[in-house]
XYZ file of C-alpha atoms in Angstrom:
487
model
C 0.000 0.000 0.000
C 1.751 3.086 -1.201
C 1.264 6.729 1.197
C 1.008 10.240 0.918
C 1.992 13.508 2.959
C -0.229 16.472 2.514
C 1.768 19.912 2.791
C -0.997 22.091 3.702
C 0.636 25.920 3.172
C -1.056 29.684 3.653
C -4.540 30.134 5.363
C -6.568 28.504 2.464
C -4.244 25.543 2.497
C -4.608 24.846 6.112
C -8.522 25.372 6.006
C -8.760 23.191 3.349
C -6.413 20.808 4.624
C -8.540 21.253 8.071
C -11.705 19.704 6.265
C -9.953 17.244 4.112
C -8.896 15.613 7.497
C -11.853 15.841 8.899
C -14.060 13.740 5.986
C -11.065 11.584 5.380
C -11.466 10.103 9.321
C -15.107 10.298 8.574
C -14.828 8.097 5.507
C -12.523 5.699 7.346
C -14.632 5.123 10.170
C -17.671 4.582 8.444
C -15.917 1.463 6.656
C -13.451 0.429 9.403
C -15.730 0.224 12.254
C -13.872 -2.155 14.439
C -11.692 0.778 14.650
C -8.291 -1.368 13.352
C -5.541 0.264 12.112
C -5.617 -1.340 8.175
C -3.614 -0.155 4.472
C -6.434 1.455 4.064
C -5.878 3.985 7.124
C -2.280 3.674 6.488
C -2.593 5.939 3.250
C -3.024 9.049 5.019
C -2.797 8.218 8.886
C 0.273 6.627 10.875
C -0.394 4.571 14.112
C 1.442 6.424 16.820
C 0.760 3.628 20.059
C -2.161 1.431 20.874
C -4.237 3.533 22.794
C -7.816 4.263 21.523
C -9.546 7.533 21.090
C -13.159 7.204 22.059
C -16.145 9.036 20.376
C -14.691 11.456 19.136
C -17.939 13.738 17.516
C -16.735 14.702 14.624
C -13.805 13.125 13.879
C -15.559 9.469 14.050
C -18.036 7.320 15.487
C -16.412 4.198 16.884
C -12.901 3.702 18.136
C -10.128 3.894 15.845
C -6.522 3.517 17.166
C -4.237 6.550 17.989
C -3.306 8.373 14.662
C -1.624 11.167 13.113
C -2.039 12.396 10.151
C 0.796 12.329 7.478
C 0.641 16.354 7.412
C 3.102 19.250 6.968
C 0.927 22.273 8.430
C 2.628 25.439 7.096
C 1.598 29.381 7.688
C 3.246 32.073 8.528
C 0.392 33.740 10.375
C -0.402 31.489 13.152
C -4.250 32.106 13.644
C -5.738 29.184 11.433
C -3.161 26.895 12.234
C -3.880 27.563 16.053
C -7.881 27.258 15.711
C -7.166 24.063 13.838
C -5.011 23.040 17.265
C -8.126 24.502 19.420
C -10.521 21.964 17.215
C -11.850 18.654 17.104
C -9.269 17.122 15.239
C -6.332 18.658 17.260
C -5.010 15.179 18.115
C -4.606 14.675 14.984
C -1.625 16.666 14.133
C 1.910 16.228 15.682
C 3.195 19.826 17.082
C 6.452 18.451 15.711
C 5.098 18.673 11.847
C 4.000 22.679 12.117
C 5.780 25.523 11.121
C 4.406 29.069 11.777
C 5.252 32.567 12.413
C 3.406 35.769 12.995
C 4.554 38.199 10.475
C 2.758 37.076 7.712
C 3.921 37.668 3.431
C 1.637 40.785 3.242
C 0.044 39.116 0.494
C 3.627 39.490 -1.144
C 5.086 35.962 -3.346
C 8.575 37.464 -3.198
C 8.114 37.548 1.029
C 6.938 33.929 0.833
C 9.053 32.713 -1.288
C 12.441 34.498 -1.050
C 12.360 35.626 2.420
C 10.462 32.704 4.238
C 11.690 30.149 1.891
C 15.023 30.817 2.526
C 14.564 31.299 6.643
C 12.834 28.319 6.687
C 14.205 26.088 3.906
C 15.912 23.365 6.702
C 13.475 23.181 9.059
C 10.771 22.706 6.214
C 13.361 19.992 5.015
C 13.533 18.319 8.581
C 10.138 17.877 8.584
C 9.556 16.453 5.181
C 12.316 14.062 5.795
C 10.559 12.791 9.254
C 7.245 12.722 7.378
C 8.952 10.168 4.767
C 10.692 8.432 7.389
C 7.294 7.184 8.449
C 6.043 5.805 5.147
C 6.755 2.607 3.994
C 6.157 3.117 0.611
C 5.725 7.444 0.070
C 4.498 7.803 -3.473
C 3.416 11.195 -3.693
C 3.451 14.644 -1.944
C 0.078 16.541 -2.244
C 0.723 20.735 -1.554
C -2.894 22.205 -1.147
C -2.284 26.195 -1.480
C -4.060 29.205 -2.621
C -2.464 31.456 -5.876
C -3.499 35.138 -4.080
C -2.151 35.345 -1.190
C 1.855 35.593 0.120
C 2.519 32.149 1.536
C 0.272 29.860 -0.162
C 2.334 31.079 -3.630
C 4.948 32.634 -2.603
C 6.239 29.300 -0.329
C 4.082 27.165 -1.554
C 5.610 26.919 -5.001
C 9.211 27.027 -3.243
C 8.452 23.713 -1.694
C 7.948 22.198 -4.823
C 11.912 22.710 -6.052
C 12.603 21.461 -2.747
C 10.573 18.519 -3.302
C 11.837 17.872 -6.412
C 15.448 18.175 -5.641
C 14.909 15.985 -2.217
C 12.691 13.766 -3.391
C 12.985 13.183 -7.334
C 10.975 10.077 -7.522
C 8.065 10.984 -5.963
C 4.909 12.526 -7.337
C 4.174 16.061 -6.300
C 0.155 16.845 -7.210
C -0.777 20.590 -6.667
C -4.146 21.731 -5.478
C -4.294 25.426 -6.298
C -6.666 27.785 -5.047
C -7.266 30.506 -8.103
C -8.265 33.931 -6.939
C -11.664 35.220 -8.838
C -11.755 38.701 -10.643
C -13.268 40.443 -8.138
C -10.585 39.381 -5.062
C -9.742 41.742 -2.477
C -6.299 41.150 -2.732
C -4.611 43.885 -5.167
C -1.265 42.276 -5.820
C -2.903 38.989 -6.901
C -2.403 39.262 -10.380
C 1.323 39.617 -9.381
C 1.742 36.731 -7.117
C -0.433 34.110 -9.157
C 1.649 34.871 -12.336
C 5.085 34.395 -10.691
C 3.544 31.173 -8.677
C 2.485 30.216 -12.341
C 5.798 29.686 -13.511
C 6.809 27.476 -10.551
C 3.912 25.269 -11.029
C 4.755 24.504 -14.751
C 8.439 23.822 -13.673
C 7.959 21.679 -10.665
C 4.894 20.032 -10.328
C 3.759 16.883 -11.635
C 0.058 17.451 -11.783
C -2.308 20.692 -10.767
C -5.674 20.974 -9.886
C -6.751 24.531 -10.463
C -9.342 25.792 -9.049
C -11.568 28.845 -8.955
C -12.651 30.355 -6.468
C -15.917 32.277 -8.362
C -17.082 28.508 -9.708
C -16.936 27.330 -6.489
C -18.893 30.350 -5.147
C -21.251 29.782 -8.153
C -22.072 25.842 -7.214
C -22.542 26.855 -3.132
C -25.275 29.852 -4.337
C -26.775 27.791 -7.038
C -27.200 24.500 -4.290
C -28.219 27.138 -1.746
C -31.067 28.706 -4.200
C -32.453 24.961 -4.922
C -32.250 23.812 -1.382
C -33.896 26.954 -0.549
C -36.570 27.555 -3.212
C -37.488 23.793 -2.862
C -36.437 23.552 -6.950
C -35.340 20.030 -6.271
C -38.669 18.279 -6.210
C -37.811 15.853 -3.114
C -36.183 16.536 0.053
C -32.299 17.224 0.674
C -31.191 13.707 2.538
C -29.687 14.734 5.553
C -26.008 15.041 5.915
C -25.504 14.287 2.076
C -24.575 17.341 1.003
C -20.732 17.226 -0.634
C -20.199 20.753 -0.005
C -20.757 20.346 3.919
C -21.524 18.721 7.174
C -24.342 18.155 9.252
C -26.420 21.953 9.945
C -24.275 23.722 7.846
C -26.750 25.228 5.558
C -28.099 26.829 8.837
C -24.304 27.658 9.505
C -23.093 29.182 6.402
C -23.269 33.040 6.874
C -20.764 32.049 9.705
C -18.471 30.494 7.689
C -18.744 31.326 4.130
C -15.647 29.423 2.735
C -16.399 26.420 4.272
C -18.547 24.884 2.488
C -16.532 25.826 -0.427
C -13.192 24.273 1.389
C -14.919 20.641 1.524
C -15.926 20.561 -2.111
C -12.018 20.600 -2.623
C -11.304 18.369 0.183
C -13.863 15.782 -1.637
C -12.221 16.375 -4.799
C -8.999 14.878 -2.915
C -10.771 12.169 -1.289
C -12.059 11.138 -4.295
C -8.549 11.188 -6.224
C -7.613 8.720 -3.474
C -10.456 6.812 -3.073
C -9.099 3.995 -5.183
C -5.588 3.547 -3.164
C -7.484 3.946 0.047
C -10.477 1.131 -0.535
C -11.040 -1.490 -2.754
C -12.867 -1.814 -5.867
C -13.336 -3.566 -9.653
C -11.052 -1.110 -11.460
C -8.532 0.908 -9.499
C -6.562 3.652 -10.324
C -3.605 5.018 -8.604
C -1.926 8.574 -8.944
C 0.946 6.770 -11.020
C -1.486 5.864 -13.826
C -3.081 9.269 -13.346
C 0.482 10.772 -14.011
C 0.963 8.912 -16.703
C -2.358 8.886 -18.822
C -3.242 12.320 -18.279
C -0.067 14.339 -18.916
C 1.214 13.560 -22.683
C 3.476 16.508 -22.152
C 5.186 17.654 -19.126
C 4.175 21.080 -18.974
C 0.536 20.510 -19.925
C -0.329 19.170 -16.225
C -3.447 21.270 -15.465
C -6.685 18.919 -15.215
C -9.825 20.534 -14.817
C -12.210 18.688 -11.932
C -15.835 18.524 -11.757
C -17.553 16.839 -8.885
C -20.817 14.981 -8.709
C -23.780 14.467 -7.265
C -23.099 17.482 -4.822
C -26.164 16.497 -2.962
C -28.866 12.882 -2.467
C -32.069 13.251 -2.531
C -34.302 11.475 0.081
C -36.094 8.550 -1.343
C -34.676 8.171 -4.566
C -32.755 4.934 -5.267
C -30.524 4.876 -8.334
C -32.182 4.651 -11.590
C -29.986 4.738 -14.814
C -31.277 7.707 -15.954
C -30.302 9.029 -12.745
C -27.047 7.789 -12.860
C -26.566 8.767 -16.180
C -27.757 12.343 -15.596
C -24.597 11.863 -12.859
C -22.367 11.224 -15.830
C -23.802 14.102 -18.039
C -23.455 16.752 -15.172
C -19.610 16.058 -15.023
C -19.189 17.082 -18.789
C -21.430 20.323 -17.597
C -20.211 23.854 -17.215
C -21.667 24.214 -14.434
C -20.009 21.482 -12.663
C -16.461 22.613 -13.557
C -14.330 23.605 -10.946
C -13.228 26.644 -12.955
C -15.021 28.559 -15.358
C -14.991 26.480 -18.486
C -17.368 25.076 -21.137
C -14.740 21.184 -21.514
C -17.276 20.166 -24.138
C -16.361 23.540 -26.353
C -12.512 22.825 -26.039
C -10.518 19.789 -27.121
C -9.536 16.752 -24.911
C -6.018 15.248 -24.539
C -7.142 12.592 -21.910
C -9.959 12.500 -19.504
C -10.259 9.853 -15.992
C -13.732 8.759 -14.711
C -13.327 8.057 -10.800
C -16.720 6.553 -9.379
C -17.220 5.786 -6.359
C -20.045 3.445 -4.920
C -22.587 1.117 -6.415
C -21.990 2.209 -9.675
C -21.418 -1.488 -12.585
C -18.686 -1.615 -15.048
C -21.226 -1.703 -17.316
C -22.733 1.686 -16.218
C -19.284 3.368 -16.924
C -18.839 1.951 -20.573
C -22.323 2.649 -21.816
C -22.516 6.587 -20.646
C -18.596 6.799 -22.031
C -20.083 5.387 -25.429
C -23.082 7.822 -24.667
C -20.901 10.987 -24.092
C -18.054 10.342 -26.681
C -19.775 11.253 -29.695
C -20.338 15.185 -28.619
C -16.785 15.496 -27.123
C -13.452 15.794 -29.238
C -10.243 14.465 -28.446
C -6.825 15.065 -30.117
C -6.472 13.143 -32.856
C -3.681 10.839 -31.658
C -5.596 9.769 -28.117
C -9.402 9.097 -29.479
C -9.616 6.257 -27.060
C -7.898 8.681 -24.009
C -9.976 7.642 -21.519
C -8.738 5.952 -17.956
C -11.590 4.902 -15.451
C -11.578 3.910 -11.772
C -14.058 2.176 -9.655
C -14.151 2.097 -5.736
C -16.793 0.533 -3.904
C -16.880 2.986 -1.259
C -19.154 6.369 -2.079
C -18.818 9.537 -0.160
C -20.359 9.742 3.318
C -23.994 10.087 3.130
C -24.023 8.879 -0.908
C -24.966 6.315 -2.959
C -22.180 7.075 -5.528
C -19.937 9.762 -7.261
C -18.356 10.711 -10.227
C -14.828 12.615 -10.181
C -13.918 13.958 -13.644
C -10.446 14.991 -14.291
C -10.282 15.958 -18.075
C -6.818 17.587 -19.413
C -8.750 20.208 -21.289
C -7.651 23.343 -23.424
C -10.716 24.938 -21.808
C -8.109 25.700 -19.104
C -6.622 28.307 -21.225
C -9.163 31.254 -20.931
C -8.405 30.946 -16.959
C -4.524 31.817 -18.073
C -5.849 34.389 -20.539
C -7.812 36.593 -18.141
C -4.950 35.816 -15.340
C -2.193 37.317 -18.167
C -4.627 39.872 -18.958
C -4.837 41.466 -15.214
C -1.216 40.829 -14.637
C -0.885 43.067 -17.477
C -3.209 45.646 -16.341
C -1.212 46.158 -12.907
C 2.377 46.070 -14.542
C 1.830 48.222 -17.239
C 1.317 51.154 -14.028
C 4.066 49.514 -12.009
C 1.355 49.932 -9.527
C 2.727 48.056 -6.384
C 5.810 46.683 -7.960
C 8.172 48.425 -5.656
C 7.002 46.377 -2.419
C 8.702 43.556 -4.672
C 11.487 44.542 -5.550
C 12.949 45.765 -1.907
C 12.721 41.929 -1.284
C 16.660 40.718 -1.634
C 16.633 38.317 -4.866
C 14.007 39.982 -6.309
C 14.094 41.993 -9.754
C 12.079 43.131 -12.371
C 12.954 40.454 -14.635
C 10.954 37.806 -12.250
C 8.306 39.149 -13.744
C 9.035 38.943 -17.390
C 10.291 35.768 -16.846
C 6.772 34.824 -15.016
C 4.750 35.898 -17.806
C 6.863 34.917 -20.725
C 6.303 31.293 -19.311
C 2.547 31.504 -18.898
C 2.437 33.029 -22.873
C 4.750 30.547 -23.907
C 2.176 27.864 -21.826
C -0.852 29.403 -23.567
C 0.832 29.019 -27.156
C 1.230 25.640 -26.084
C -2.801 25.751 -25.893
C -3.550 27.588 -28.694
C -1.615 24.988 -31.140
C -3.869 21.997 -29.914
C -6.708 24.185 -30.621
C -5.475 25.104 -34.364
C -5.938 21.242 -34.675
C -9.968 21.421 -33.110
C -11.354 22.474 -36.908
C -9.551 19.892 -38.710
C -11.345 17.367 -36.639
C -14.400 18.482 -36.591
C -14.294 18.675 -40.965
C -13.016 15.121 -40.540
C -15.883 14.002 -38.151
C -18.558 15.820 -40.609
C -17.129 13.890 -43.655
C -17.091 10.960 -41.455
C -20.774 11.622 -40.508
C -21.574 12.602 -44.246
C -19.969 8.978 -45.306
C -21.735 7.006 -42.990
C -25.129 8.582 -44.325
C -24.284 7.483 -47.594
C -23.339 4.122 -46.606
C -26.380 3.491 -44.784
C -28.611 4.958 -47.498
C -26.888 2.647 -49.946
C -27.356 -0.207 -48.004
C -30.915 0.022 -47.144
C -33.229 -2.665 -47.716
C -36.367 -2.206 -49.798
C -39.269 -2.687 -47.545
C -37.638 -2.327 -44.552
């Protein structure tokens, strides 16, 4: 059974991180109720000693044996890292895997990753090392940060040249956090460009994500839920996006509910090396089937059912309404239209009591109104894990590697460009030691040259579509020449 560390890094890293836990324990103990420590724990939890925690509300009903999580918890701003240690799931962490501070980046990448990066390089490298000292077999490092802020993309992005020169051979998957056009945070522009260029260099795989779709899912589940659109009852607790009350709880908490559709996202990636099931799928295969070239490593995720509906057992055309949703717009975890844009590969990941069968006939159903490159028409990789989501019947997690990802770069290029051309803010930058004006040009030169990258699979999207309509056109004639009369 192979493991993973999660580097959680800035304030939206740790939330997220802080609800990934917390349905991850959830998930375990709702299989594993004997409360043994098995593989399947053994993925994302080490066994410290033999002593039992109890009921432990909301991190499990049952008894499961002592255990940490295999966690780097990184801020330099204490405050979320210290309600997370004031929480339910503060046994959880060891205080020997934190690293905090009280300064803060000022919302500055060259503070996170110059300044902090550099203070804090060994003792970030101590703590990785103890964290893979634990694992039997460590296959991948996933870094869950946000692209906005100071430390989620200023340090978050220098871990991952760390990583890769400490730790060559194992996979680093990036969960980023994509700030929406309307974010508070001025020099955002700046620091998700420069954070950008890291992430094409150093990671093996990102998940980008947008903050403004995931915004748009919560308000469009909250107007159903709300305007009783649905036509049955919500089944308790099933929500995706949140836990038990929370609907009654959200104006508290706005983000949170946003937080755990990521955190399912990364349950979901794992499900298959975590539980058993008639197809599995592990983050090698992912790696490899996915990413045909190394810098084109963005996959676009959509998650579904976000919700179960009391009463309702699983009809196919339910199921296959499941499948449709996760070609949807609306579904996408970033704005994007996948079924407009050309595919280079695209995983299925279901979860729950979902046939073989099921999966073939809606791929067979779907393929005809989606394009794919020319040289990967059969680029599809599937998973199935017996074990849903707490509180579902089954799931679907779609991870397509999609140019639809490139208007997300565009606008990001665009309002990078806005701010520089002014210089507005740029001197806050460059006072940081190691920092000059050409980290900038160098930033966006690599996201253009990315984008180009794009645009030439794209050139190729109306050749195949005037070879699928003279496919289409020959098969009429075919048909019409071998009709029977009569018939």
């Amino acid at each position: 059974m192979t493991q993973s560390v999660v580097i959680q890094v800035g304030q939206c890293g740790n939330q997220i991180g802080c609800c990934f836990w917390d349905l991850a324990l959830r998930e375990h103990a709702a299989v594993n109720q004997k409360g043994i420590y098995d593989e399947a724990l053994s993925s994302f939890f080490r066994n410290v000693d033999a002593r039992v925690v109890g009921d432990g509300g909301s991190i499990s009903k049952g008894k499961i044996s002592s255990l940490k999580a295999r966690a780097v918890l990184i801020d330099m701003e204490e405050g979320v890292v210290n309600e997370i240690l004031q929480g339910p799931l503060r046994d959880v962490f060891d205080s020997k895997q934190l690293i905090t501070n009280v300064s803060g980046s000022g919302n500055n990448w060259a503070v996170g990753h110059k300044v902090f990066g550099s203070a804090y390089q060994e003792q970030i490298l101590e703590k990785l090392r103890k964290s893979a000292e634990h694992c039997d077999c460590l296959q991948c490092f996933f870094i869950i940060h946000s692209m906005g802020g100071g430390t989620g993309s200023g340090l978050g992005t220098f871990l991952l040249k760390v990583l890769e020169d400490e730790f060559p051979e194992v996979y680093r998957f990036v969960t980023s956090v994509y700030p929406s056009s309307e974010d508070d945070v001025i020099t955002s522009p700046y620091n998700s460009i420069l954070a950008m260029k890291e992430l094409s260099e150093h990671a093996d795989c990102v998940l980008p994500i947008d903050n403004q779709s995931l915004f748009d899912i919560i308000s469009k589940i909250d107007l159903m839920v709300n305007s009783g659109k649905l036509g049955a009852a919500v089944k308790p607790r099933s929500l995706v996006t949140a836990s038990a009350e929370a609907l009654r709880k959200r104006h508290k908490k706005p983000f949170d509910a946003m937080n755990n559709i990521v955190a399912n996202v990364l349950l979901s990636l794992t499900s298959s090396a975590r539980f058993e099931g008639s197809l599995n799928m592990d983050l090698n295969e992912i790696s490899m089937n996915l990413v045909p070239f190394p810098q084109l490593h963005y996959l676009v995720s959509s998650l579904t059912p976000l919700y179960t509906l009391a009463d309702v057992n699983i009809p196919p055309r339910r199921l296959d309404q499941m499948f449709s949703d996760a070609f949807s717009k609306d579904h996408q975890l970033i704005r994007a239209n996948p079924r407009h844009s050309l595919y280079l590969a695209c995983a299925l990941m279901v979860r729950g009591d979902v046939q073989i069968s099921d999966l073939r006939r809606n791929i067979e159903r779907l393929k005809p109104s989606l394009q794919f490159v020319s040289w990967n028409q059969e680029g599809w990789k599937t998973s199935l894990c017996s074990v849903p989501p707490v509180g579902h019947s089954h799931s679907l997690l779609a991870l397509a590697n999609n140019t639809c990802v490139k208007p997300t770069f565009l606008e990001l290029r665009e309002r990078f460009t806005r701010l520089y051309k002014k210089k507005a803010h740029l001197h806050h930058y460059l006072q940081v030691d190691g920092m000059e004006e050409g980290c900038f040009t160098e930033a966006v030169s690599s996201l253009s040259a990315l984008i180009e990258e794009y645009d030439r699979l794209d050139a190729t999207k109306v050749f195949l579509q005037e070879d699928l309509a003279l496919a289409q056109r020959t098969e009429r004639k075919e048909a019409e020449t071998m009709k029977i009369p009569g018939r």
